[in-house]
mmCIF file of C-alpha atoms in Angstrom:
data_model
loop_
_atom_site.group_PDB
_atom_site.id
_atom_site.type_symbol
_atom_site.label_atom_id
_atom_site.label_comp_id
_atom_site.label_asym_id
_atom_site.label_seq_id
_atom_site.Cartn_x
_atom_site.Cartn_y
_atom_site.Cartn_z
ATOM 1 C CA UNK A 529 0.000 0.000 0.000
ATOM 2 C CA UNK A 530 1.427 3.425 -1.004
ATOM 3 C CA UNK A 531 2.339 5.847 1.672
ATOM 4 C CA UNK A 532 -0.236 8.564 2.144
ATOM 5 C CA UNK A 533 -3.033 6.577 0.517
ATOM 6 C CA UNK A 534 -6.207 6.814 2.480
ATOM 7 C CA UNK A 535 -8.401 3.706 2.940
ATOM 8 C CA UNK A 536 -12.059 3.958 4.029
ATOM 9 C CA UNK A 537 -12.911 0.964 6.410
ATOM 10 C CA UNK A 538 -16.734 0.141 6.896
ATOM 11 C CA UNK A 539 -17.736 -0.591 10.503
ATOM 12 C CA UNK A 540 -18.228 -4.327 11.356
ATOM 13 C CA UNK A 541 -21.956 -5.486 11.372
ATOM 14 C CA UNK A 542 -23.536 -5.856 14.783
ATOM 15 C CA UNK A 543 -25.257 -9.361 15.284
ATOM 16 C CA UNK A 544 -28.981 -9.252 16.154
ATOM 17 C CA UNK A 545 -29.900 -9.715 19.789
ATOM 18 C CA UNK A 546 -31.136 -13.276 20.548
ATOM 19 C CA UNK A 547 -34.903 -13.706 20.978
ATOM 20 C CA UNK A 548 -36.131 -14.643 24.382
ATOM 21 C CA UNK A 549 -38.779 -17.441 24.923
ATOM 22 C CA UNK A 550 -40.101 -20.128 22.520
ATOM 23 C CA UNK A 551 -40.792 -19.602 18.870
ATOM 24 C CA UNK A 552 -44.275 -20.035 17.432
ATOM 25 C CA UNK A 553 -43.231 -23.301 15.851
ATOM 26 C CA UNK A 554 -41.960 -24.646 19.156
ATOM 27 C CA UNK A 555 -45.150 -23.612 20.917
ATOM 28 C CA UNK A 556 -47.179 -25.446 18.277
ATOM 29 C CA UNK A 557 -45.170 -28.623 18.815
ATOM 30 C CA UNK A 558 -45.505 -28.386 22.593
ATOM 31 C CA UNK A 559 -49.263 -27.832 22.446
ATOM 32 C CA UNK A 560 -49.682 -30.705 19.958
ATOM 33 C CA UNK A 561 -47.735 -33.044 22.211
ATOM 34 C CA UNK A 562 -49.829 -32.032 25.205
ATOM 35 C CA UNK A 563 -53.046 -32.663 23.270
ATOM 36 C CA UNK A 564 -51.821 -36.087 22.153
ATOM 37 C CA UNK A 565 -50.789 -36.909 25.717
ATOM 38 C CA UNK A 566 -54.167 -35.799 27.066
ATOM 39 C CA UNK A 567 -56.032 -37.848 24.476
ATOM 40 C CA UNK A 568 -53.834 -40.837 25.264
ATOM 41 C CA UNK A 569 -54.561 -40.546 28.960
ATOM 42 C CA UNK A 570 -58.248 -40.048 28.288
ATOM 43 C CA UNK A 571 -58.471 -43.013 25.956
ATOM 44 C CA UNK A 572 -56.403 -45.235 28.218
ATOM 45 C CA UNK A 573 -57.986 -44.421 31.552
ATOM 46 C CA UNK A 574 -61.449 -42.992 30.885
ATOM 47 C CA UNK A 575 -64.135 -45.684 31.285
ATOM 48 C CA UNK A 576 -67.053 -45.969 28.883
ATOM 49 C CA UNK A 577 -70.601 -47.032 29.873
ATOM 50 C CA UNK A 578 -70.357 -50.229 27.843
ATOM 51 C CA UNK A 579 -69.390 -53.860 28.356
ATOM 52 C CA UNK A 580 -67.641 -56.062 25.823
ATOM 53 C CA UNK A 581 -69.173 -59.430 24.939
ATOM 54 C CA UNK A 582 -67.252 -62.200 23.212
ATOM 55 C CA UNK A 583 -66.637 -65.962 23.034
ATOM 56 C CA UNK A 584 -66.017 -67.420 26.483
ATOM 57 C CA UNK A 585 -64.402 -70.644 27.707
ATOM 58 C CA UNK A 586 -65.969 -74.014 26.945
ATOM 59 C CA UNK A 587 -66.299 -77.083 29.185
ATOM 60 C CA UNK A 588 -66.922 -80.688 28.226
ATOM 61 C CA UNK A 589 -69.639 -81.937 30.576
ATOM 62 C CA UNK A 590 -68.450 -85.508 29.932
ATOM 63 C CA UNK A 591 -64.868 -84.591 30.759
ATOM 64 C CA UNK A 592 -62.811 -83.225 33.610
ATOM 65 C CA UNK A 593 -61.916 -79.829 35.001
ATOM 66 C CA UNK A 594 -59.018 -79.397 37.444
ATOM 67 C CA UNK A 595 -58.532 -83.154 37.646
ATOM 68 C CA UNK A 596 -62.120 -84.055 38.535
ATOM 69 C CA UNK A 597 -65.166 -85.107 36.520
ATOM 70 C CA UNK A 598 -67.589 -82.296 35.777
ATOM 71 C CA UNK A 599 -70.576 -84.616 36.356
ATOM 72 C CA UNK A 600 -70.225 -87.289 39.033
ATOM 73 C CA UNK A 601 -72.891 -89.905 39.808
ATOM 74 C CA UNK A 602 -72.344 -91.789 43.073
ATOM 75 C CA UNK A 603 -74.254 -94.866 44.216
ATOM 76 C CA UNK A 604 -75.605 -95.876 40.812
ATOM 77 C CA UNK A 605 -74.211 -97.836 37.870
ATOM 78 C CA UNK A 606 -72.921 -95.612 35.068
ATOM 79 C CA UNK A 607 -71.779 -96.377 31.538
ATOM 80 C CA UNK A 608 -68.724 -95.324 29.496
ATOM 81 C CA UNK A 609 -69.000 -92.195 27.358
ATOM 82 C CA UNK A 610 -66.972 -90.820 24.470
ATOM 83 C CA UNK A 611 -66.716 -87.683 22.391
ATOM 84 C CA UNK A 612 -67.849 -84.382 23.858
ATOM 85 C CA UNK A 613 -70.964 -82.682 25.140
ATOM 86 C CA UNK A 614 -69.503 -79.214 25.442
ATOM 87 C CA UNK A 615 -71.217 -76.324 27.167
ATOM 88 C CA UNK A 616 -70.365 -72.865 25.866
ATOM 89 C CA UNK A 617 -70.171 -69.502 27.602
ATOM 90 C CA UNK A 618 -69.967 -65.793 26.835
ATOM 91 C CA UNK A 619 -67.216 -63.598 28.248
ATOM 92 C CA UNK A 620 -68.282 -60.231 29.654
ATOM 93 C CA UNK A 621 -65.636 -57.555 30.127
ATOM 94 C CA UNK A 622 -66.611 -54.624 32.310
ATOM 95 C CA UNK A 623 -64.687 -51.462 33.239
ATOM 96 C CA UNK A 624 -63.607 -50.938 29.629
ATOM 97 C CA UNK A 625 -61.506 -47.939 28.587
ATOM 98 C CA UNK A 626 -62.240 -45.923 25.457
ATOM 99 C CA UNK A 627 -59.241 -47.328 23.575
ATOM 100 C CA UNK A 628 -59.914 -50.795 24.957
ATOM 101 C CA UNK A 629 -63.508 -50.701 23.727
ATOM 102 C CA UNK A 630 -62.403 -49.576 20.271
ATOM 103 C CA UNK A 631 -59.773 -52.298 20.130
ATOM 104 C CA UNK A 632 -62.224 -55.040 21.100
ATOM 105 C CA UNK A 633 -64.792 -53.793 18.606
ATOM 106 C CA UNK A 634 -62.277 -53.559 15.751
ATOM 107 C CA UNK A 635 -61.110 -57.136 16.423
ATOM 108 C CA UNK A 636 -64.443 -58.429 15.126
ATOM 109 C CA UNK A 637 -64.681 -61.051 17.909
ATOM 110 C CA UNK A 638 -66.419 -58.797 20.398
ATOM 111 C CA UNK A 639 -69.500 -56.612 20.537
ATOM 112 C CA UNK A 640 -70.223 -53.642 22.762
ATOM 113 C CA UNK A 641 -73.466 -53.340 24.706
ATOM 114 C CA UNK A 642 -74.736 -50.676 27.118
ATOM 115 C CA UNK A 643 -73.639 -51.513 30.651
ATOM 116 C CA UNK A 644 -77.150 -50.780 31.966
ATOM 117 C CA UNK A 645 -78.402 -53.900 30.179
ATOM 118 C CA UNK A 646 -76.325 -56.049 32.537
ATOM 119 C CA UNK A 647 -75.942 -53.911 35.668
ATOM 120 C CA UNK A 648 -78.913 -52.206 37.286
ATOM 121 C CA UNK A 649 -78.354 -48.805 38.946
ATOM 122 C CA UNK A 650 -76.393 -49.257 42.158
ATOM 123 C CA UNK A 651 -75.608 -52.874 41.365
ATOM 124 C CA UNK A 652 -72.002 -53.988 41.716
ATOM 125 C CA UNK A 653 -70.087 -56.645 39.817
ATOM 126 C CA UNK A 654 -70.244 -58.778 42.956
ATOM 127 C CA UNK A 655 -74.055 -58.497 43.004
ATOM 128 C CA UNK A 656 -74.275 -59.644 39.388
ATOM 129 C CA UNK A 657 -71.793 -62.433 40.032
ATOM 130 C CA UNK A 658 -73.869 -63.731 42.946
ATOM 131 C CA UNK A 659 -77.009 -63.677 40.813
ATOM 132 C CA UNK A 660 -75.253 -65.602 38.056
ATOM 133 C CA UNK A 661 -73.915 -68.168 40.507
ATOM 134 C CA UNK A 662 -77.436 -68.682 41.883
ATOM 135 C CA UNK A 663 -78.819 -69.089 38.348
ATOM 136 C CA UNK A 664 -76.059 -71.594 37.586
ATOM 137 C CA UNK A 665 -76.867 -73.644 40.679
ATOM 138 C CA UNK A 666 -80.570 -73.602 39.846
ATOM 139 C CA UNK A 667 -79.750 -74.796 36.320
ATOM 140 C CA UNK A 668 -77.922 -77.789 37.786
ATOM 141 C CA UNK A 669 -80.944 -78.760 39.882
ATOM 142 C CA UNK A 670 -83.283 -78.339 36.922
ATOM 143 C CA UNK A 671 -80.959 -80.397 34.718
ATOM 144 C CA UNK A 672 -80.895 -83.230 37.241
ATOM 145 C CA UNK A 673 -84.687 -83.310 37.559
ATOM 146 C CA UNK A 674 -85.209 -83.067 33.779
ATOM 147 C CA UNK A 675 -82.749 -85.890 33.099
ATOM 148 C CA UNK A 676 -84.155 -88.240 35.740
ATOM 149 C CA UNK A 677 -87.731 -87.419 34.704
ATOM 150 C CA UNK A 678 -86.785 -88.297 31.109
ATOM 151 C CA UNK A 679 -85.349 -91.610 32.363
ATOM 152 C CA UNK A 680 -88.542 -92.322 34.369
ATOM 153 C CA UNK A 681 -86.951 -92.118 37.798
ATOM 154 C CA UNK A 682 -89.362 -91.128 40.610
ATOM 155 C CA UNK A 683 -89.668 -87.497 41.703
ATOM 156 C CA UNK A 684 -90.758 -85.758 44.873
ATOM 157 C CA UNK A 685 -92.027 -82.265 45.672
ATOM 158 C CA UNK A 686 -90.155 -80.199 48.249
ATOM 159 C CA UNK A 687 -90.705 -76.832 49.887
ATOM 160 C CA UNK A 688 -87.935 -74.863 48.179
ATOM 161 C CA UNK A 689 -88.808 -71.479 49.668
ATOM 162 C CA UNK A 690 -91.204 -70.471 52.436
ATOM 163 C CA UNK A 691 -92.625 -66.965 52.774
ATOM 164 C CA UNK A 692 -92.240 -65.499 56.235
ATOM 165 C CA UNK A 693 -95.363 -65.136 58.407
ATOM 166 C CA UNK A 694 -97.577 -67.304 56.193
ATOM 167 C CA UNK A 695 -99.506 -70.510 56.722
ATOM 168 C CA UNK A 696 -96.610 -72.626 55.475
ATOM 169 C CA UNK A 697 -94.191 -70.803 57.752
ATOM 170 C CA UNK A 698 -96.117 -72.112 60.745
ATOM 171 C CA UNK A 699 -95.260 -75.754 60.096
ATOM 172 C CA UNK A 700 -92.830 -76.240 57.178
ATOM 173 C CA UNK A 701 -89.070 -75.974 56.892
ATOM 174 C CA UNK A 702 -87.065 -75.734 53.663
ATOM 175 C CA UNK A 703 -86.678 -79.078 51.867
ATOM 176 C CA UNK A 704 -89.623 -80.687 53.676
ATOM 177 C CA UNK A 705 -91.418 -83.029 51.306
ATOM 178 C CA UNK A 706 -95.007 -82.099 50.408
ATOM 179 C CA UNK A 707 -97.370 -85.089 50.327
ATOM 180 C CA UNK A 708 -100.883 -83.593 50.292
ATOM 181 C CA UNK A 709 -102.517 -80.156 50.381
ATOM 182 C CA UNK A 710 -106.205 -79.701 51.236
ATOM 183 C CA UNK A 711 -106.844 -83.414 50.742
ATOM 184 C CA UNK A 712 -105.204 -83.554 47.316
ATOM 185 C CA UNK A 713 -102.141 -85.753 46.787
ATOM 186 C CA UNK A 714 -99.075 -83.871 45.591
ATOM 187 C CA UNK A 715 -96.968 -85.712 43.012
ATOM 188 C CA UNK A 716 -95.577 -82.743 41.061
ATOM 189 C CA UNK A 717 -95.028 -79.093 41.927
ATOM 190 C CA UNK A 718 -97.860 -78.163 39.576
ATOM 191 C CA UNK A 719 -100.359 -79.951 41.845
ATOM 192 C CA UNK A 720 -100.110 -77.407 44.666
ATOM 193 C CA UNK A 721 -101.932 -74.446 43.104
ATOM 194 C CA UNK A 722 -104.952 -76.493 41.889
ATOM 195 C CA UNK A 723 -105.230 -77.985 45.384
ATOM 196 C CA UNK A 724 -106.037 -74.502 46.687
ATOM 197 C CA UNK A 725 -108.664 -73.637 44.078
ATOM 198 C CA UNK A 726 -111.979 -72.744 45.704
ATOM 199 C CA UNK A 727 -110.369 -71.706 48.969
ATOM 200 C CA UNK A 728 -110.306 -68.179 50.381
ATOM 201 C CA UNK A 729 -108.203 -66.317 52.931
ATOM 202 C CA UNK A 730 -109.021 -67.515 56.448
ATOM 203 C CA UNK A 731 -109.915 -71.060 55.418
ATOM 204 C CA UNK A 732 -108.255 -73.865 57.315
ATOM 205 C CA UNK A 733 -106.770 -76.684 55.253
ATOM 206 C CA UNK A 734 -104.814 -79.834 56.018
ATOM 207 C CA UNK A 735 -101.147 -79.968 55.054
ATOM 208 C CA UNK A 736 -99.398 -83.344 54.973
ATOM 209 C CA UNK A 737 -95.621 -83.385 54.664
ATOM 210 C CA UNK A 738 -92.486 -85.286 55.555
ATOM 211 C CA UNK A 739 -89.908 -83.705 57.828
ATOM 212 C CA UNK A 740 -86.596 -85.538 58.266
ATOM 213 C CA UNK A 741 -88.260 -88.830 57.382
ATOM 214 C CA UNK A 742 -91.263 -88.320 59.693
ATOM 215 C CA UNK A 743 -94.752 -87.971 58.187
ATOM 216 C CA UNK A 744 -96.833 -85.172 59.689
ATOM 217 C CA UNK A 745 -100.255 -83.594 59.119
ATOM 218 C CA UNK A 746 -101.157 -80.109 60.355
ATOM 219 C CA UNK A 747 -104.055 -77.722 59.837
ATOM 220 C CA UNK A 748 -103.068 -74.229 58.749
ATOM 221 C CA UNK A 749 -104.994 -70.997 58.150
ATOM 222 C CA UNK A 750 -104.588 -69.633 54.641
ATOM 223 C CA UNK A 751 -103.529 -66.024 54.244
ATOM 224 C CA UNK A 752 -103.836 -63.386 51.527
ATOM 225 C CA UNK A 753 -101.590 -62.440 48.629
ATOM 226 C CA UNK A 754 -101.785 -59.523 46.247
ATOM 227 C CA UNK A 755 -103.497 -60.387 42.977
ATOM 228 C CA UNK A 756 -104.846 -63.699 44.251
ATOM 229 C CA UNK A 757 -108.439 -64.469 45.291
ATOM 230 C CA UNK A 758 -107.732 -67.919 46.699
ATOM 231 C CA UNK A 759 -106.134 -68.581 50.049
ATOM 232 C CA UNK A 760 -102.357 -68.172 50.166
ATOM 233 C CA UNK A 761 -100.205 -70.985 51.533
ATOM 234 C CA UNK A 762 -96.822 -69.277 51.194
ATOM 235 C CA UNK A 763 -94.622 -72.053 49.826
ATOM 236 C CA UNK A 764 -92.652 -72.391 46.580
ATOM 237 C CA UNK A 765 -92.836 -76.079 45.596
ATOM 238 C CA UNK A 766 -90.200 -77.607 43.335
ATOM 239 C CA UNK A 767 -89.772 -81.054 41.834
ATOM 240 C CA UNK A 768 -86.680 -82.935 42.969
ATOM 241 C CA UNK A 769 -85.363 -86.395 42.195
ATOM 242 C CA UNK A 770 -86.365 -89.119 44.631
ATOM 243 C CA UNK A 771 -83.473 -91.527 44.023
ATOM 244 C CA UNK A 772 -81.023 -93.398 46.271
ATOM 245 C CA UNK A 773 -77.961 -91.946 44.549
ATOM 246 C CA UNK A 774 -76.265 -88.567 44.275
ATOM 247 C CA UNK A 775 -75.444 -86.411 41.283
ATOM 248 C CA UNK A 776 -72.780 -83.751 41.707
ATOM 249 C CA UNK A 777 -71.825 -81.121 39.163
ATOM 250 C CA UNK A 778 -68.467 -79.514 39.892
ATOM 251 C CA UNK A 779 -67.695 -76.416 37.875
ATOM 252 C CA UNK A 780 -66.581 -73.122 39.400
ATOM 253 C CA UNK A 781 -66.220 -69.615 37.989
ATOM 254 C CA UNK A 782 -69.188 -70.101 35.676
ATOM 255 C CA UNK A 783 -72.506 -68.282 35.979
ATOM 256 C CA UNK A 784 -75.906 -68.132 34.356
ATOM 257 C CA UNK A 785 -78.546 -70.737 33.529
ATOM 258 C CA UNK A 786 -77.686 -71.658 29.936
ATOM 259 C CA UNK A 787 -75.634 -74.804 30.670
ATOM 260 C CA UNK A 788 -78.707 -76.733 31.838
ATOM 261 C CA UNK A 789 -79.335 -78.640 28.603
ATOM 262 C CA UNK A 790 -75.747 -79.930 28.377
ATOM 263 C CA UNK A 791 -75.733 -80.989 32.031
ATOM 264 C CA UNK A 792 -78.969 -82.918 31.503
ATOM 265 C CA UNK A 793 -77.554 -84.649 28.423
ATOM 266 C CA UNK A 794 -74.411 -85.644 30.310
ATOM 267 C CA UNK A 795 -76.505 -87.223 33.079
ATOM 268 C CA UNK A 796 -78.622 -89.128 30.555
ATOM 269 C CA UNK A 797 -75.497 -90.301 28.718
ATOM 270 C CA UNK A 798 -73.833 -91.594 31.882
ATOM 271 C CA UNK A 799 -76.941 -93.422 33.100
ATOM 272 C CA UNK A 800 -77.688 -95.197 29.799
ATOM 273 C CA UNK A 801 -75.672 -97.682 27.708
ATOM 274 C CA UNK A 802 -74.016 -96.474 24.520
ATOM 275 C CA UNK A 803 -72.607 -93.151 23.451
ATOM 276 C CA UNK A 804 -75.327 -90.545 23.108
ATOM 277 C CA UNK A 805 -73.295 -88.402 20.726
ATOM 278 C CA UNK A 806 -71.833 -91.281 18.722
ATOM 279 C CA UNK A 807 -68.400 -90.344 20.027
ATOM 280 C CA UNK A 808 -68.449 -87.063 18.110
ATOM 281 C CA UNK A 809 -67.623 -83.506 19.278
ATOM 282 C CA UNK A 810 -71.005 -81.980 20.095
ATOM 283 C CA UNK A 811 -71.533 -78.573 21.705
ATOM 284 C CA UNK A 812 -74.577 -76.508 22.547
ATOM 285 C CA UNK A 813 -76.439 -74.292 24.939
ATOM 286 C CA UNK A 814 -79.886 -73.868 26.428
ATOM 287 C CA UNK A 815 -81.662 -73.170 29.680
ATOM 288 C CA UNK A 816 -83.785 -76.097 30.842
ATOM 289 C CA UNK A 817 -86.607 -76.429 33.363
ATOM 290 C CA UNK A 818 -87.665 -79.406 35.453
ATOM 291 C CA UNK A 819 -90.024 -80.598 32.714
ATOM 292 C CA UNK A 820 -87.206 -80.721 30.165
ATOM 293 C CA UNK A 821 -88.289 -77.681 28.162
ATOM 294 C CA UNK A 822 -85.376 -75.817 26.578
ATOM 295 C CA UNK A 823 -85.496 -72.022 26.669
ATOM 296 C CA UNK A 824 -83.899 -69.226 24.681
ATOM 297 C CA UNK A 825 -80.540 -67.854 25.853
ATOM 298 C CA UNK A 826 -78.300 -64.864 25.120
ATOM 299 C CA UNK A 827 -75.017 -64.602 23.232
ATOM 300 C CA UNK A 828 -75.694 -67.439 20.795
ATOM 301 C CA UNK A 829 -73.339 -66.093 18.100
ATOM 302 C CA UNK A 830 -70.380 -65.918 20.492
ATOM 303 C CA UNK A 831 -71.113 -69.398 21.805
ATOM 304 C CA UNK A 832 -71.120 -70.846 18.296
ATOM 305 C CA UNK A 833 -67.734 -69.271 17.588
ATOM 306 C CA UNK A 834 -66.297 -70.749 20.784
ATOM 307 C CA UNK A 835 -67.767 -74.156 19.955
ATOM 308 C CA UNK A 836 -66.333 -74.239 16.441
ATOM 309 C CA UNK A 837 -62.931 -73.064 17.606
ATOM 310 C CA UNK A 838 -63.033 -75.905 20.144
ATOM 311 C CA UNK A 839 -63.566 -78.465 17.377
ATOM 312 C CA UNK A 840 -67.340 -79.028 17.578
ATOM 313 C CA UNK A 841 -69.135 -80.020 14.385
ATOM 314 C CA UNK A 842 -72.675 -80.141 15.832
ATOM 315 C CA UNK A 843 -74.275 -77.370 17.878
ATOM 316 C CA UNK A 844 -77.558 -77.750 19.779
ATOM 317 C CA UNK A 845 -79.593 -74.551 19.428
ATOM 318 C CA UNK A 846 -82.721 -73.672 21.450
ATOM 319 C CA UNK A 847 -85.595 -73.225 19.002
ATOM 320 C CA UNK A 848 -86.035 -69.640 20.186
ATOM 321 C CA UNK A 849 -82.491 -68.788 19.053
ATOM 322 C CA UNK A 850 -82.669 -70.372 15.607
ATOM 323 C CA UNK A 851 -83.370 -67.210 13.601
ATOM 324 C CA UNK A 852 -80.379 -65.449 15.137
ATOM 325 C CA UNK A 853 -78.084 -68.474 14.946
ATOM 326 C CA UNK A 854 -78.584 -69.273 11.268
ATOM 327 C CA UNK A 855 -77.631 -65.733 10.252
ATOM 328 C CA UNK A 856 -74.065 -66.066 11.585
ATOM 329 C CA UNK A 857 -73.252 -69.780 11.586
ATOM 330 C CA UNK A 858 -69.506 -70.529 11.581
ATOM 331 C CA UNK A 859 -68.376 -72.622 8.644
ATOM 332 C CA UNK A 860 -68.378 -76.341 9.384
ATOM 333 C CA UNK A 861 -70.858 -76.144 12.274
ATOM 334 C CA UNK A 862 -74.158 -78.009 11.919
ATOM 335 C CA UNK A 863 -77.081 -76.497 13.806
ATOM 336 C CA UNK A 864 -79.626 -78.806 15.472
ATOM 337 C CA UNK A 865 -82.850 -77.233 16.723
ATOM 338 C CA UNK A 866 -84.143 -78.430 20.103
ATOM 339 C CA UNK A 867 -87.252 -77.541 22.093
ATOM 340 C CA UNK A 868 -87.029 -80.233 24.766
ATOM 341 C CA UNK A 869 -84.522 -82.633 26.287
ATOM 342 C CA UNK A 870 -86.321 -85.422 24.436
ATOM 343 C CA UNK A 871 -85.680 -83.569 21.145
ATOM 344 C CA UNK A 872 -81.983 -83.305 21.920
ATOM 345 C CA UNK A 873 -81.609 -86.983 22.855
ATOM 346 C CA UNK A 874 -83.498 -88.225 19.778
ATOM 347 C CA UNK A 875 -81.545 -85.904 17.469
ATOM 348 C CA UNK A 876 -78.171 -87.020 18.803
ATOM 349 C CA UNK A 877 -79.159 -90.671 18.588
ATOM 350 C CA UNK A 878 -80.274 -90.144 14.987
ATOM 351 C CA UNK A 879 -77.053 -88.387 14.010
ATOM 352 C CA UNK A 880 -74.910 -91.072 15.643
ATOM 353 C CA UNK A 881 -76.707 -93.661 13.500
ATOM 354 C CA UNK A 882 -76.131 -91.668 10.324
ATOM 355 C CA UNK A 883 -79.638 -90.212 10.244
ATOM 356 C CA UNK A 884 -80.945 -86.665 10.167
ATOM 357 C CA UNK A 885 -82.060 -84.150 12.777
ATOM 358 C CA UNK A 886 -84.179 -80.978 12.779
ATOM 359 C CA UNK A 887 -82.150 -77.926 11.832
ATOM 360 C CA UNK A 888 -82.596 -74.182 12.117
#
């Protein structure tokens, strides 16, 4: 550079002052993450007022559970069985989260139903469980009576329940055997109401019964009951088997009445020669009463799925469920329509011999 030459230097640029706080973009990301987190918590923890219904576990009534026979007959000759007579159940999942409900519904194996259809206001899961256990126990008793009635074993009528402060409460105790009411012999539970026809509250009638093996006769004064003109005795009579052997059904953690038909079939199969099902895998469902009549049940579509997945090829369907069942029948499952225990026995015998059976 020449001496005396002037050079003009520009001042150095000053860097901008850094911004304080988060940028708009950062705020957007933070808010989005918080929303996603909130939705995740809501979906994972928030409960919906629905229950999930799906295929439940199955049990072979001719087989064993936890190392013991499901149906045990003691004190009477029994015969070998083969194949399966499988009872089916429906699983009910309560306390379902929003995401859980969506996941179960999307799976296609479950359906959602309003919780109020299964739990009354103020009713807990324990309350419902107790009701289902009671219904299951009643179904066992009904199955035993229906099976032994079908096989022509004798029956007796017992006082199953006694209303407090009534005529029956004066002299009867639960499980006393009823022999005669108002001069009419009692051979079935249906005989009790006709025996009181023509009576009125305040009438005195004779009641003959058996208490702990002792025969007794007492006169009682009939009371009143709402909606009834005749005298009120205050006893719920039920048919029970009058046999010198015991039938025990051992199955825990199962509720509801719909296993009755399969229990009855298992009892019939064990007390008669031959294999009722022809040694084949048969499943089914159906509530049954003491007269052997098979009633409609719930969850038929889920029960059919469980049966087919368990290997069943024949499924016994209560006549009242046929319309629903035939709309969603799993492939490879043959539906057999039954209205009574007699229908079910005859159909299985026919199929085992290569014949036909009524279908839905």
